[in-house]
C-alpha cells in the first residue's frame, strides 16, 4: 500500500494542530518522513522500500524466479569501466581524460571521419572526441599541444569519468 | 473495450505518473525497464517489471522490437509510451495495431502528419492557421534566396526534428550556407531524413501552447500554457494559463489549436505549439506534439482533469466525456523542471547517485518525481529528476508559494537546477510575468561573463 498525496495532506492537517515537528511512517513497502521546516511549511521524504517484481524477461528465457533474484541494476558508477586505473602512460605521454562519464564518439556523426587519428597534430583547444551524456554531446579538447600517440577508448563505448581516452606526445620529444 | 493491463514503455517521472493513474483506475501496470532501471522507483511501484533490454536506449526504450517483445511477454493489452523515446513513432503504433495491442496515442497517420514538420505546416495552413514565413530548401543557394525574401535572423529546422531538436539559428547571411549544409548532414544522421526548412525567427517571441483532447470526432482544448523560459529550446519553467495575454489573442490561439485538431480528426491528447509576437499581437503555428507532454501537470492542476486517465479513456474507444463547456480553468499553476545539471557550469549533465531527496508538501504543491536516496542517475537518459508544480488562486499567490516551496527542496548527490529556479523565480521579470524565449539566456549572460548575479 502507498499513500496518495491526498492522504499525506490529511496527515498534515492532523499534524498542524499537534506540537510535533516530525513524523515517520514506515510499512513493509514504504517510508514517509514529514518534517516541519523553519518557515512553518512541511517537507516530505519518501522511500519506496518494496523491491521490484520481475515478471518476465522478454528476451531471455531465464525463469521469472531467477530473474527476480537477479542482482540489482548496476549503477552508473559501477557500469563505468575501471579504465581510470589503465596501464600507466609511456614516459612523456600526456593523458586525455573523459571530463564526465558517457559514451565516447570519435566522429561528429556516424559515417563522418574521426576528429583525430594516431599521428594527428593537436593544439590544446583541438576537439579530439565527443562524450555523450544524458542526450547532450560534450566536445573534449586535447588540453595540450602535440601528436596523438594512442587512442585507448573504443568508439561508441562507455567511458567512465576521468578514464584515459587517448594519449598525446608533446612536441620536441 | 476495457484495458486491464498496460505496459509502460518509458522510465523516470513519467513512468511514475502513468503508474499513479493506472492504480487509481484499477488497471494493472507492467513496467518495461532497461537494465539500468531494474531497481528504479517506478520499477518498485509497478505491479510487475519486464526486462526491456540493455541500458543503451537504442536497444531498449528506442527499440520497437524490444517494446513489442516486452508487451507480448507481459500479456499487456495496451502500451503507454509516455513522452520522448517511441511516443510519436508511427512504426510502434502500426506494430501495435498488427499485434492487436492498443497504442495509447493517436493513430499512425496522425503521428505521420505531425511528425514530419513540413507536412504539419501544410496541415496548419489548410486548417487556416498562421505559419511563420518560410519553407523547404533543398540546398544552400535555395536557402539564400528564401532567407533574403523573409529576412534575417532565420531558423534552420530539420523536417524530422521537433521538441527543440534539429534547430539552428542563423543571424547573418554569411553563416547561412555553412549552417544549412551542416544541418542537413546532422538531420540525416539524427533523424534519417536530411530535409530542412527555413522559418523567420522572432527574437522576442513567447512560446505558448494549447492542450487538446480529441476522440477522432470532437476536439476540445484545456486552455493554454506558457513555456517561454527555455534555454537552447529546452523548457525549464512552464505555467498555465499564459500570463498577460489579452482575451482576444488568447481566444484566437486556443481556437486555432482546436481547429488544427479538428482538421486532423485528432484522437488522444496532444499539444499545439505557437510562437507569439506580443508586440504585433500575432501568433504562428510551430508544431504539434502528439503525446502527453512533460508540462501537462500545470493544465491538470488548473482544469482538474487527469490527462493520462483521459488518454486511457479515449484509447479504450470511448467518445470524449468532457464537453468544451465543462472545462473550467481556475487559478494559476507553475512547474519547475529539476534536472541533474550543473547550471553554474554550462548546464553540464551530472549523472551519479541521489543521496537525499526532500520535497515540500502542502496545499497547492504537487511533486512528480522518480528519485529517492540511492537512485542512480544514469548517463544514458535525459536529466529530469523531478517536477515541482505549485498553484495558487492567482499568479501572485502561485509565485509566492513556489518561492517558499523551492526553499524547502533539497536534493544531494548530484548537481541540480534547483538553485537556478530559486534565483529565476526571485527575479522581477519573472515576477511580472510574460517573459520571452530569450529571457533566460539574457538573464544568464552576466553570469557567463563572470559578473555574478544575486
Coordinates of C-alpha atoms in Angstrom, one line a residue:
Chain A
X1 CA 0.0 0.0 0.0
X2 CA 1.1 3.5 -0.7
X3 CA -0.2 6.8 0.4
X4 CA -1.8 9.2 -2.1
X5 CA -0.9 12.9 -2.0
X6 CA -4.4 13.4 -0.5
X7 CA -3.6 11.0 2.3
X8 CA -0.4 13.0 3.0
X9 CA -2.4 16.2 3.2
X10 CA -4.8 14.7 5.6
X11 CA -2.0 13.6 7.8
X12 CA -0.5 17.2 7.6
X13 CA -3.9 18.7 8.7
X14 CA -3.7 16.5 11.8
X15 CA -0.1 17.3 12.5
X16 CA -0.6 21.1 12.1
X17 CA -2.7 21.1 15.3
X18 CA -0.2 19.0 17.2
X19 CA 3.0 20.0 18.9
X20 CA 5.1 17.7 16.8
X21 CA 7.6 18.7 14.2
X22 CA 8.3 15.3 12.7
X23 CA 6.5 12.1 11.8
X24 CA 8.0 9.0 10.3
X25 CA 5.7 6.3 9.0
X26 CA 7.1 3.0 7.8
X27 CA 5.4 -0.1 6.4
X28 CA 6.9 -3.0 4.6
X29 CA 6.6 -1.2 1.3
X30 CA 7.4 2.5 2.0
X31 CA 8.8 5.0 4.4
X32 CA 7.4 8.5 4.7
X33 CA 9.1 11.2 6.8
X34 CA 7.3 14.5 7.3
X35 CA 9.2 17.4 8.9
X36 CA 8.1 21.0 9.8
X37 CA 10.7 23.4 8.4
X38 CA 11.8 26.8 9.7
X39 CA 9.2 28.7 7.6
X40 CA 6.4 26.6 9.1
X41 CA 5.9 24.7 5.9
X42 CA 6.3 20.9 5.7
X43 CA 8.7 18.7 3.8
X44 CA 8.4 15.0 2.9
X45 CA 11.0 12.4 2.1
X46 CA 9.5 9.2 0.7
X47 CA 11.3 6.0 0.1
X48 CA 9.7 3.0 -1.8
X49 CA 11.1 0.0 0.1
X50 CA 9.3 -2.6 -2.0
X51 CA 11.5 -4.5 -4.3
X52 CA 10.6 -4.7 -8.0
X53 CA 8.6 -7.8 -9.0
X54 CA 10.3 -9.0 -12.2
X55 CA 7.6 -11.0 -14.0
X56 CA 9.4 -12.0 -17.2
X57 CA 12.4 -11.3 -19.3
X58 CA 11.1 -10.7 -22.8
X59 CA 14.5 -11.5 -24.4
X60 CA 16.0 -14.1 -22.1
X61 CA 14.3 -17.4 -21.3
X62 CA 15.5 -17.2 -17.6
X63 CA 12.6 -18.3 -15.4
X64 CA 10.9 -15.5 -13.6
X65 CA 12.0 -16.7 -10.1
X66 CA 15.7 -16.5 -11.1
X67 CA 15.2 -13.1 -12.7
X68 CA 13.6 -11.7 -9.6
X69 CA 16.6 -12.7 -7.6
X70 CA 19.0 -11.1 -10.1
X71 CA 21.4 -8.5 -8.7
X72 CA 20.0 -5.0 -8.6
X73 CA 20.7 -2.8 -11.6
X74 CA 24.2 -1.8 -11.9
X75 CA 24.6 1.9 -11.0
X76 CA 26.2 4.3 -13.4
X77 CA 29.3 4.3 -11.4
X78 CA 29.6 0.5 -11.4
X79 CA 28.9 0.3 -15.1
X80 CA 31.8 2.6 -15.9
X81 CA 34.9 0.6 -16.8
X82 CA 37.7 1.0 -14.4
X83 CA 39.9 2.4 -17.0
X84 CA 41.0 5.2 -14.7
X85 CA 43.5 2.6 -13.5
X86 CA 44.6 1.9 -17.0
X87 CA 48.2 0.9 -17.6
X88 CA 50.5 3.8 -16.9
X89 CA 51.3 6.1 -19.8
X90 CA 54.6 5.6 -21.5
X91 CA 57.1 8.2 -20.4
X92 CA 56.4 11.6 -21.7
X93 CA 52.9 11.0 -22.9
X94 CA 50.0 13.1 -21.7
X95 CA 46.6 11.6 -20.9
X96 CA 43.4 13.0 -22.4
X97 CA 40.8 12.0 -19.9
X98 CA 37.0 11.9 -20.0
X99 CA 35.7 15.1 -18.3
X100 CA 32.5 13.2 -17.4
X101 CA 31.1 9.8 -17.8
X102 CA 29.2 8.9 -21.0
X103 CA 29.5 7.4 -24.5
X104 CA 32.8 8.0 -26.4
X105 CA 32.5 9.0 -30.0
X106 CA 35.5 9.5 -32.3
X107 CA 33.5 11.3 -35.1
X108 CA 30.9 14.1 -35.0
X109 CA 28.3 11.8 -36.5
X110 CA 28.0 8.3 -37.8
X111 CA 29.9 7.8 -41.1
X112 CA 31.9 11.1 -40.7
X113 CA 35.7 11.0 -40.5
X114 CA 37.1 10.8 -36.9
X115 CA 38.2 14.1 -35.2
X116 CA 41.7 12.7 -34.8
X117 CA 43.7 9.5 -35.6
X118 CA 47.0 8.3 -34.3
X119 CA 49.6 10.8 -35.7
X120 CA 47.2 13.8 -35.8
X121 CA 48.7 17.1 -34.7
X122 CA 46.7 18.7 -32.0
X123 CA 46.6 22.1 -30.2
X124 CA 45.2 22.4 -26.6
X125 CA 41.8 23.5 -28.0
X126 CA 41.6 20.9 -30.8
X127 CA 38.4 18.8 -30.4
X128 CA 39.5 15.2 -30.2
X129 CA 36.3 13.4 -29.5
X130 CA 32.7 13.6 -28.1
X131 CA 31.4 12.3 -24.8
X132 CA 27.6 11.9 -24.9
X133 CA 25.9 12.2 -21.6
X134 CA 22.2 12.5 -20.9
X135 CA 21.4 13.2 -24.5
X136 CA 24.0 16.1 -24.6
X137 CA 27.1 16.0 -26.8
X138 CA 30.2 17.3 -25.0
X139 CA 33.3 18.1 -27.0
X140 CA 36.6 17.0 -25.5
X141 CA 39.7 19.0 -26.3
X142 CA 43.2 17.7 -26.3
X143 CA 44.2 20.1 -23.5
X144 CA 47.8 20.1 -24.7
X145 CA 49.7 20.5 -28.0
X146 CA 51.4 17.6 -29.6
X147 CA 50.7 14.4 -31.6
X148 CA 48.1 11.8 -30.9
X149 CA 50.1 8.8 -29.8
X150 CA 47.5 6.3 -28.7
X151 CA 43.7 6.0 -28.7
X152 CA 42.6 3.8 -25.8
X153 CA 38.8 4.1 -25.8
X154 CA 36.7 2.3 -28.4
X155 CA 34.1 4.2 -30.5
X156 CA 30.5 4.2 -29.1
X157 CA 31.7 2.6 -25.9
X158 CA 31.1 3.8 -22.4
X159 CA 33.8 5.8 -20.7
X160 CA 34.0 6.5 -17.0
X161 CA 34.7 10.0 -15.6
X162 CA 38.4 10.5 -15.6
X163 CA 39.2 7.5 -17.7
X164 CA 42.0 7.8 -20.2
X165 CA 40.6 8.2 -23.7
X166 CA 43.8 8.9 -25.6
X167 CA 47.4 10.0 -25.1
X168 CA 49.3 12.8 -26.7
X169 CA 53.0 13.1 -27.3
X170 CA 54.2 16.7 -26.6
X171 CA 56.2 18.3 -29.3
X172 CA 60.0 18.3 -29.2
X173 CA 60.4 14.9 -27.6
Chain B
X1 CA -13.1 -2.2 -24.7
X2 CA -11.7 -2.0 -21.2
X3 CA -8.0 -2.0 -20.7
X4 CA -6.9 -4.3 -17.9
X5 CA -3.1 -4.5 -18.2
X6 CA -1.0 -1.6 -19.6
X7 CA 2.7 -1.8 -20.4
X8 CA 4.5 1.4 -19.6
X9 CA 7.3 1.7 -22.2
X10 CA 9.1 4.5 -20.5
X11 CA 11.1 5.5 -17.4
X12 CA 11.6 8.2 -14.9
X13 CA 9.0 10.6 -13.6
X14 CA 6.5 10.0 -16.4
X15 CA 6.5 6.2 -15.7
X16 CA 5.7 7.1 -12.0
X17 CA 3.0 9.5 -13.2
X18 CA 1.3 6.9 -15.5
X19 CA 1.5 4.3 -12.8
X20 CA -0.4 6.5 -10.4
X21 CA -3.3 6.8 -12.8
X22 CA -3.3 3.1 -13.5
X23 CA -3.5 2.4 -9.8
X24 CA -6.4 4.8 -9.4
X25 CA -8.3 3.2 -12.3
X26 CA -7.6 -0.3 -11.1
X27 CA -5.5 -1.1 -14.2
X28 CA -2.6 -3.5 -13.8
X29 CA 0.6 -1.7 -14.7
X30 CA 3.7 -3.5 -16.0
X31 CA 6.8 -1.5 -16.4
X32 CA 9.2 -2.2 -19.3
X33 CA 12.6 -1.4 -17.7
X34 CA 16.1 -1.4 -19.2
X35 CA 19.0 -3.0 -17.2
X36 CA 19.9 0.5 -15.8
X37 CA 16.3 0.9 -14.4
X38 CA 15.6 -2.5 -12.9
X39 CA 15.7 -1.1 -9.4
X40 CA 14.2 2.3 -10.2
X41 CA 11.4 3.9 -8.2
X42 CA 8.8 3.2 -11.0
X43 CA 10.1 -0.5 -11.1
X44 CA 9.4 -0.7 -7.3
X45 CA 6.0 0.9 -7.7
X46 CA 4.9 -1.2 -10.7
X47 CA 2.7 -4.3 -10.3
X48 CA 5.5 -6.1 -12.2
X49 CA 8.5 -5.4 -14.3
X50 CA 9.6 -6.9 -17.7
X51 CA 13.2 -6.6 -18.8
X52 CA 13.3 -4.4 -21.9
X53 CA 17.0 -4.7 -22.8
X54 CA 20.3 -3.2 -22.1
X55 CA 20.8 0.3 -20.7
X56 CA 21.6 1.9 -24.1
X57 CA 18.3 3.3 -25.3
X58 CA 18.8 2.2 -28.9
X59 CA 18.4 -1.4 -27.7
X60 CA 15.7 -0.8 -25.1
X61 CA 13.4 2.3 -24.9
X62 CA 14.0 3.2 -28.5
X63 CA 13.6 -0.3 -30.0
X64 CA 10.2 -1.1 -31.4
X65 CA 11.1 -4.7 -31.4
X66 CA 12.1 -4.7 -27.7
X67 CA 9.0 -2.8 -26.7
X68 CA 6.7 -5.2 -28.6
X69 CA 8.5 -8.2 -27.2
X70 CA 8.0 -6.8 -23.7
X71 CA 4.3 -6.2 -24.3
X72 CA 3.9 -9.8 -25.5
X73 CA 5.8 -11.2 -22.6
X74 CA 3.7 -9.1 -20.2
X75 CA 0.5 -10.1 -21.9
X76 CA -0.4 -6.4 -22.0
X77 CA -3.5 -5.3 -23.8
X78 CA -2.1 -1.7 -24.3
X79 CA 1.2 0.2 -24.4
X80 CA 1.6 3.7 -22.9
X81 CA 4.6 5.2 -24.5
X82 CA 4.9 8.3 -22.2
X83 CA 6.9 11.2 -23.9
X84 CA 10.1 11.1 -25.8
X85 CA 11.5 7.7 -26.9
X86 CA 8.9 6.0 -29.2
X87 CA 5.9 8.1 -28.1
X88 CA 5.4 9.6 -31.5
X89 CA 6.7 6.8 -33.6
X90 CA 4.2 5.6 -36.2
X91 CA 6.2 2.3 -36.6
X92 CA 5.3 1.4 -33.0
X93 CA 1.7 2.4 -33.5
X94 CA 1.4 0.2 -36.6
X95 CA 3.2 -2.7 -34.8
X96 CA 0.7 -2.5 -32.0
X97 CA -2.2 -2.5 -34.5
X98 CA -0.8 -5.6 -36.2
X99 CA -0.4 -7.3 -32.8
X100 CA -3.8 -6.4 -31.6
X101 CA -2.4 -4.3 -28.8
X102 CA -3.8 -0.8 -28.1
X103 CA -1.4 2.1 -28.6
X104 CA -2.3 4.8 -26.1
X105 CA -1.9 7.7 -28.5
X106 CA -3.1 8.9 -31.9
X107 CA -3.4 6.7 -34.9
X108 CA -0.3 6.2 -37.1
X109 CA -1.5 8.5 -39.9
X110 CA -1.9 11.4 -37.4
X111 CA 1.6 10.7 -36.0
X112 CA 2.9 10.9 -39.5
X113 CA 1.0 14.1 -40.3
X114 CA 2.5 16.0 -37.4
X115 CA 5.9 14.1 -37.1
X116 CA 7.0 15.5 -40.5
X117 CA 7.3 19.1 -39.6
X118 CA 6.7 20.3 -43.2
X119 CA 3.6 18.2 -43.6
X120 CA 2.4 19.6 -40.3
X121 CA 3.0 23.2 -41.6
X122 CA 0.9 22.3 -44.7
X123 CA -1.9 20.9 -42.5
X124 CA -1.8 24.0 -40.4
X125 CA -2.2 26.2 -43.4
X126 CA -5.0 24.0 -44.7
X127 CA -6.7 24.4 -41.3
X128 CA -6.4 28.2 -41.6
X129 CA -3.6 28.7 -39.0
X130 CA -0.9 31.3 -39.5
X131 CA 2.6 29.9 -40.0
X132 CA 5.8 31.8 -39.9
X133 CA 7.2 32.7 -43.3
X134 CA 9.5 30.1 -44.7
X135 CA 9.6 26.7 -46.5
X136 CA 11.7 23.8 -47.5
X137 CA 15.1 24.4 -49.0
X138 CA 17.0 21.8 -51.0
X139 CA 20.4 23.4 -50.8
X140 CA 22.4 26.4 -49.8
X141 CA 21.7 28.6 -52.8
X142 CA 17.9 28.0 -52.4
X143 CA 18.2 28.8 -48.7
X144 CA 20.0 32.1 -49.6
X145 CA 17.2 33.1 -51.9
X146 CA 14.4 32.3 -49.4
X147 CA 16.3 33.9 -46.5
X148 CA 16.7 37.1 -48.5
X149 CA 13.0 37.1 -49.0
X150 CA 12.0 36.5 -45.4
X151 CA 14.9 38.4 -43.8
X152 CA 17.4 37.5 -41.1
X153 CA 17.5 36.1 -38.5
X154 CA 16.1 32.8 -39.7
X155 CA 15.9 29.3 -38.1
X156 CA 17.0 26.3 -40.0
X157 CA 14.8 23.4 -38.9
X158 CA 15.1 19.6 -39.5
X159 CA 11.9 18.3 -41.1
X160 CA 12.3 15.2 -38.9
X161 CA 13.1 17.2 -35.7
X162 CA 10.8 18.7 -33.2
X163 CA 10.7 19.2 -29.4
X164 CA 13.6 21.6 -29.7
X165 CA 15.9 19.2 -31.6
X166 CA 17.3 19.9 -35.0
X167 CA 17.1 23.7 -34.8
X168 CA 19.7 26.2 -35.7
X169 CA 19.6 30.0 -35.6
X170 CA 21.3 32.0 -38.3
X171 CA 21.7 35.7 -37.6
X172 CA 23.9 36.8 -40.6
X173 CA 23.7 35.9 -44.3
X174 CA 27.4 34.8 -44.2
X175 CA 26.6 31.9 -41.8
X176 CA 23.7 30.6 -43.8
X177 CA 25.3 28.3 -46.4
X178 CA 27.5 26.5 -43.8
X179 CA 24.7 26.1 -41.3
X180 CA 22.3 24.7 -43.9
X181 CA 24.9 22.2 -45.1
X182 CA 25.8 21.2 -41.5
X183 CA 22.1 21.0 -40.5
X184 CA 21.3 18.7 -43.5
X185 CA 24.2 16.3 -42.6
X186 CA 23.2 16.4 -38.9
X187 CA 19.5 15.8 -39.7
X188 CA 20.4 12.8 -41.9
X189 CA 22.4 11.3 -39.1
X190 CA 20.0 12.1 -36.2
X191 CA 16.6 11.7 -37.9
X192 CA 17.4 9.6 -41.0
X193 CA 15.9 12.5 -43.1
X194 CA 18.2 15.2 -44.4
X195 CA 15.4 17.6 -45.4
X196 CA 15.5 21.1 -43.7
X197 CA 13.3 24.1 -43.9
X198 CA 13.7 27.8 -43.0
X199 CA 11.5 29.9 -40.8
X200 CA 11.5 33.5 -39.9
X201 CA 12.9 33.9 -36.4
X202 CA 11.2 36.0 -33.8
X203 CA 13.8 37.2 -31.3
X204 CA 11.4 38.4 -28.7
X205 CA 8.6 35.8 -29.1
X206 CA 6.8 33.9 -26.5
X207 CA 6.2 30.1 -26.6
X208 CA 2.6 29.4 -25.9
X209 CA 0.8 26.1 -26.4
X210 CA -2.7 24.7 -26.2
X211 CA -3.6 21.3 -24.7
X212 CA -6.1 19.3 -26.8
X213 CA -8.1 16.2 -26.3
X214 CA -9.9 14.6 -29.2
X215 CA -11.8 11.4 -29.9
X216 CA -11.5 11.4 -33.7
X217 CA -14.7 13.2 -34.0
X218 CA -14.9 16.0 -31.4
X219 CA -11.9 18.0 -30.2
X220 CA -11.7 20.2 -27.1
X221 CA -9.0 22.4 -25.6
X222 CA -8.0 22.7 -22.0
X223 CA -6.5 26.1 -22.2
X224 CA -3.0 27.4 -22.8
X225 CA 0.4 27.1 -21.2
X226 CA 3.4 29.4 -21.4
X227 CA 6.8 27.8 -21.8
X228 CA 8.9 30.8 -22.7
X229 CA 11.5 30.2 -20.0
X230 CA 13.8 28.0 -22.1
X231 CA 17.5 27.5 -22.9
X232 CA 18.6 26.2 -26.2
X233 CA 14.9 25.4 -27.0
X234 CA 14.6 23.2 -23.8
X235 CA 11.9 24.3 -21.4
X236 CA 12.7 25.0 -17.8
X237 CA 9.6 26.6 -16.3
X238 CA 6.1 26.3 -17.6
X239 CA 2.8 27.8 -16.4
X240 CA -0.9 27.8 -17.1
X241 CA -2.6 30.0 -18.1
X242 CA -0.1 32.1 -20.1
X243 CA 0.3 35.3 -18.2
X244 CA -0.6 38.7 -19.5
X245 CA -2.3 37.6 -22.7
X246 CA -5.3 39.7 -23.8
X247 CA -8.6 37.8 -24.1
X248 CA -8.9 38.3 -27.8
X249 CA -5.4 36.9 -28.6
X250 CA -5.9 34.0 -26.1
X251 CA -9.2 33.1 -27.6
X252 CA -7.7 33.2 -31.1
X253 CA -4.8 30.9 -30.1
X254 CA -7.0 28.4 -28.3
X255 CA -9.5 28.4 -31.3
X256 CA -6.7 27.9 -33.8
X257 CA -5.3 24.9 -31.9
X258 CA -8.8 23.3 -31.7
X259 CA -9.3 24.0 -35.5
X260 CA -6.0 22.2 -36.2
X261 CA -7.1 19.2 -34.1
X262 CA -10.4 19.1 -35.9
X263 CA -8.8 19.3 -39.3
X264 CA -6.7 16.2 -38.3
X265 CA -9.7 14.5 -36.7
X266 CA -7.3 14.1 -33.8
X267 CA -7.7 11.3 -31.3
X268 CA -5.9 11.3 -28.0
X269 CA -4.1 14.0 -26.0
X270 CA -1.9 16.4 -27.9
X271 CA -0.4 19.9 -27.8
X272 CA -0.3 22.6 -30.5
X273 CA 2.7 24.9 -30.0
X274 CA 2.7 28.5 -31.2
X275 CA 5.2 31.3 -31.3
X276 CA 3.5 34.5 -30.2
X277 CA 4.6 38.0 -31.1
X278 CA 3.3 40.1 -28.2
X279 CA 4.2 43.4 -30.0
X280 CA 2.3 42.7 -33.2
X281 CA -0.3 40.6 -31.3
X282 CA 0.3 37.9 -33.9
X283 CA 0.9 34.2 -33.5
X284 CA 2.3 31.4 -35.6
X285 CA 2.0 27.6 -35.6
X286 CA 5.2 25.9 -34.6
X287 CA 4.4 22.2 -34.3
X288 CA 2.1 19.7 -32.7
X289 CA 3.3 17.1 -30.1
X290 CA 1.1 14.0 -30.5
X291 CA 1.6 12.7 -26.9
X292 CA 1.5 13.6 -23.3
X293 CA 3.9 16.4 -22.5
X294 CA 6.4 17.0 -19.7
X295 CA 4.5 20.1 -18.6
X296 CA 1.0 18.5 -18.7
X297 CA 0.6 18.8 -14.9
X298 CA 0.1 22.6 -14.9
X299 CA -3.0 22.1 -17.1
X300 CA -4.2 19.2 -14.9
X301 CA -3.9 21.4 -11.8
X302 CA -6.0 24.3 -13.2
X303 CA -8.5 22.1 -15.0
X304 CA -8.9 19.3 -12.5
X305 CA -8.6 16.8 -15.4
X306 CA -6.3 13.8 -15.2
X307 CA -4.9 13.8 -18.8
X308 CA -3.5 10.3 -18.5
X309 CA -6.9 9.0 -17.5
X310 CA -8.4 10.7 -20.5
X311 CA -5.8 9.2 -22.7
X312 CA -6.7 5.8 -21.5
X313 CA -10.4 6.5 -21.8
X314 CA -10.0 7.6 -25.4
X315 CA -7.7 4.6 -26.2
X316 CA -10.5 2.3 -24.9
X317 CA -12.5 3.6 -27.8
X318 CA -14.8 5.9 -25.9
X319 CA -16.1 9.3 -27.0
X320 CA -14.8 12.3 -25.1
X321 CA -16.6 12.6 -21.7
X322 CA -15.8 16.2 -21.3
X323 CA -17.5 18.9 -23.3
X324 CA -15.8 22.2 -24.1
X325 CA -18.3 24.0 -21.8
X326 CA -17.4 21.6 -18.9
X327 CA -13.8 22.8 -19.0
X328 CA -13.4 25.2 -16.1
X329 CA -9.9 26.6 -15.6
X330 CA -9.3 28.1 -12.1
X331 CA -6.2 29.5 -10.5
X332 CA -2.7 29.5 -11.8
X333 CA 0.0 26.8 -11.8
X334 CA 3.7 26.9 -12.4
X335 CA 6.1 24.0 -13.0
X336 CA 9.9 24.0 -12.4
X337 CA 11.9 21.2 -14.1
X338 CA 14.5 20.0 -11.7
X339 CA 17.3 18.5 -13.8
X340 CA 20.6 16.7 -12.9
X341 CA 22.6 19.5 -14.4
X342 CA 25.2 21.9 -13.0
X343 CA 23.7 25.2 -14.2
X344 CA 26.7 27.1 -12.9
X345 CA 28.9 25.2 -15.3
X346 CA 27.2 25.5 -18.7
X347 CA 24.3 23.2 -17.6
X348 CA 26.8 20.2 -17.6
X349 CA 24.8 17.0 -17.1
X350 CA 25.6 15.3 -13.8
X351 CA 25.0 11.6 -13.7
X352 CA 25.6 9.9 -10.3
X353 CA 23.6 8.7 -7.4
X354 CA 21.0 10.6 -5.4
X355 CA 21.9 10.8 -1.7
X356 CA 18.9 12.7 -0.4
X357 CA 15.6 13.9 -1.9
X358 CA 13.4 16.1 0.2
X359 CA 10.4 17.8 -1.3
X360 CA 7.9 20.3 0.0
X361 CA 4.4 19.1 0.8
X362 CA 1.3 21.1 1.5
X363 CA -1.7 22.7 -0.2
X364 CA -1.1 23.8 -3.8
X365 CA 2.0 21.7 -4.1
X366 CA 2.5 18.7 -6.4
X367 CA 5.7 16.9 -7.0
X368 CA 6.2 14.5 -9.9
X369 CA 9.5 12.7 -9.2
X370 CA 11.3 9.4 -9.5
X371 CA 14.1 9.7 -7.1
X372 CA 14.9 8.6 -3.5
X373 CA 18.1 8.0 -1.6
X374 CA 20.3 5.6 -3.7
X375 CA 18.5 6.2 -7.0
X376 CA 21.2 6.1 -9.8
X377 CA 21.0 8.9 -12.3
X378 CA 22.4 7.0 -15.4
X379 CA 24.2 8.8 -18.2
X380 CA 22.1 7.2 -20.9
X381 CA 18.8 9.1 -20.5
X382 CA 17.6 12.7 -20.0
X383 CA 18.4 14.6 -16.8
X384 CA 14.9 15.2 -15.5
X385 CA 14.7 14.2 -11.8
X386 CA 11.6 15.9 -10.6
X387 CA 8.9 18.5 -11.4
X388 CA 7.7 20.9 -8.8
X389 CA 4.2 22.1 -9.6
X390 CA 2.8 24.9 -7.4
X391 CA -0.6 26.5 -7.8
X392 CA -2.5 29.4 -6.2
X393 CA -5.7 31.3 -6.7
X394 CA -3.8 33.7 -9.0
X395 CA -0.3 34.1 -10.4
X396 CA 0.9 36.2 -7.5
X397 CA -0.1 33.5 -5.0
X398 CA 1.4 30.8 -7.1
X399 CA 4.7 32.6 -7.4
X400 CA 4.9 33.3 -3.6
X401 CA 4.1 29.7 -2.9
X402 CA 6.6 28.5 -5.5
X403 CA 9.4 30.5 -3.9
X404 CA 8.7 29.1 -0.4
X405 CA 8.3 25.6 -1.9
X406 CA 11.7 25.8 -3.7
X407 CA 13.3 26.8 -0.5
X408 CA 12.2 23.5 1.1
X409 CA 13.5 21.3 -1.7
X410 CA 16.8 19.5 -1.0
X411 CA 18.5 17.1 -3.4
X412 CA 22.0 16.0 -2.8
X413 CA 24.4 13.6 -4.5
X414 CA 24.0 15.2 -7.9
X415 CA 24.0 18.8 -9.0
X416 CA 20.6 20.1 -9.9
X417 CA 18.9 23.2 -11.4
X418 CA 17.2 23.9 -8.0
X419 CA 19.4 26.9 -7.3
X420 CA 18.7 28.3 -10.8
X421 CA 14.9 28.1 -10.1
X422 CA 15.3 29.9 -6.8
X423 CA 17.1 32.8 -8.4
X424 CA 15.0 32.9 -11.5
X425 CA 11.7 32.9 -9.7
X426 CA 13.0 35.7 -7.5
X427 CA 13.7 37.9 -10.5
X428 CA 11.5 40.9 -11.1
X429 CA 11.0 40.0 -14.8
X430 CA 9.7 36.5 -13.8
X431 CA 7.5 38.0 -11.1
X432 CA 6.0 40.4 -13.6
X433 CA 5.2 37.5 -16.0
X434 CA 5.1 37.2 -19.7
X435 CA 8.9 36.9 -20.4
X436 CA 10.0 36.0 -24.0
X437 CA 12.1 33.0 -25.1
X438 CA 15.3 34.9 -25.0
X439 CA 14.8 35.9 -21.3
X440 CA 16.7 33.0 -19.7
X441 CA 19.8 33.4 -22.0
X442 CA 19.8 37.2 -21.3
X443 CA 19.5 36.5 -17.6
X444 CA 22.3 34.0 -17.7
X445 CA 24.7 36.1 -19.7
X446 CA 26.0 38.3 -16.9
X447 CA 26.7 35.1 -15.0
X448 CA 28.6 33.7 -18.0
X449 CA 30.6 36.9 -18.2
X450 CA 31.6 36.3 -14.6
X451 CA 29.6 39.3 -13.3
X452 CA 27.6 37.2 -10.9
X453 CA 24.1 37.8 -10.1
X454 CA 22.2 37.8 -6.8

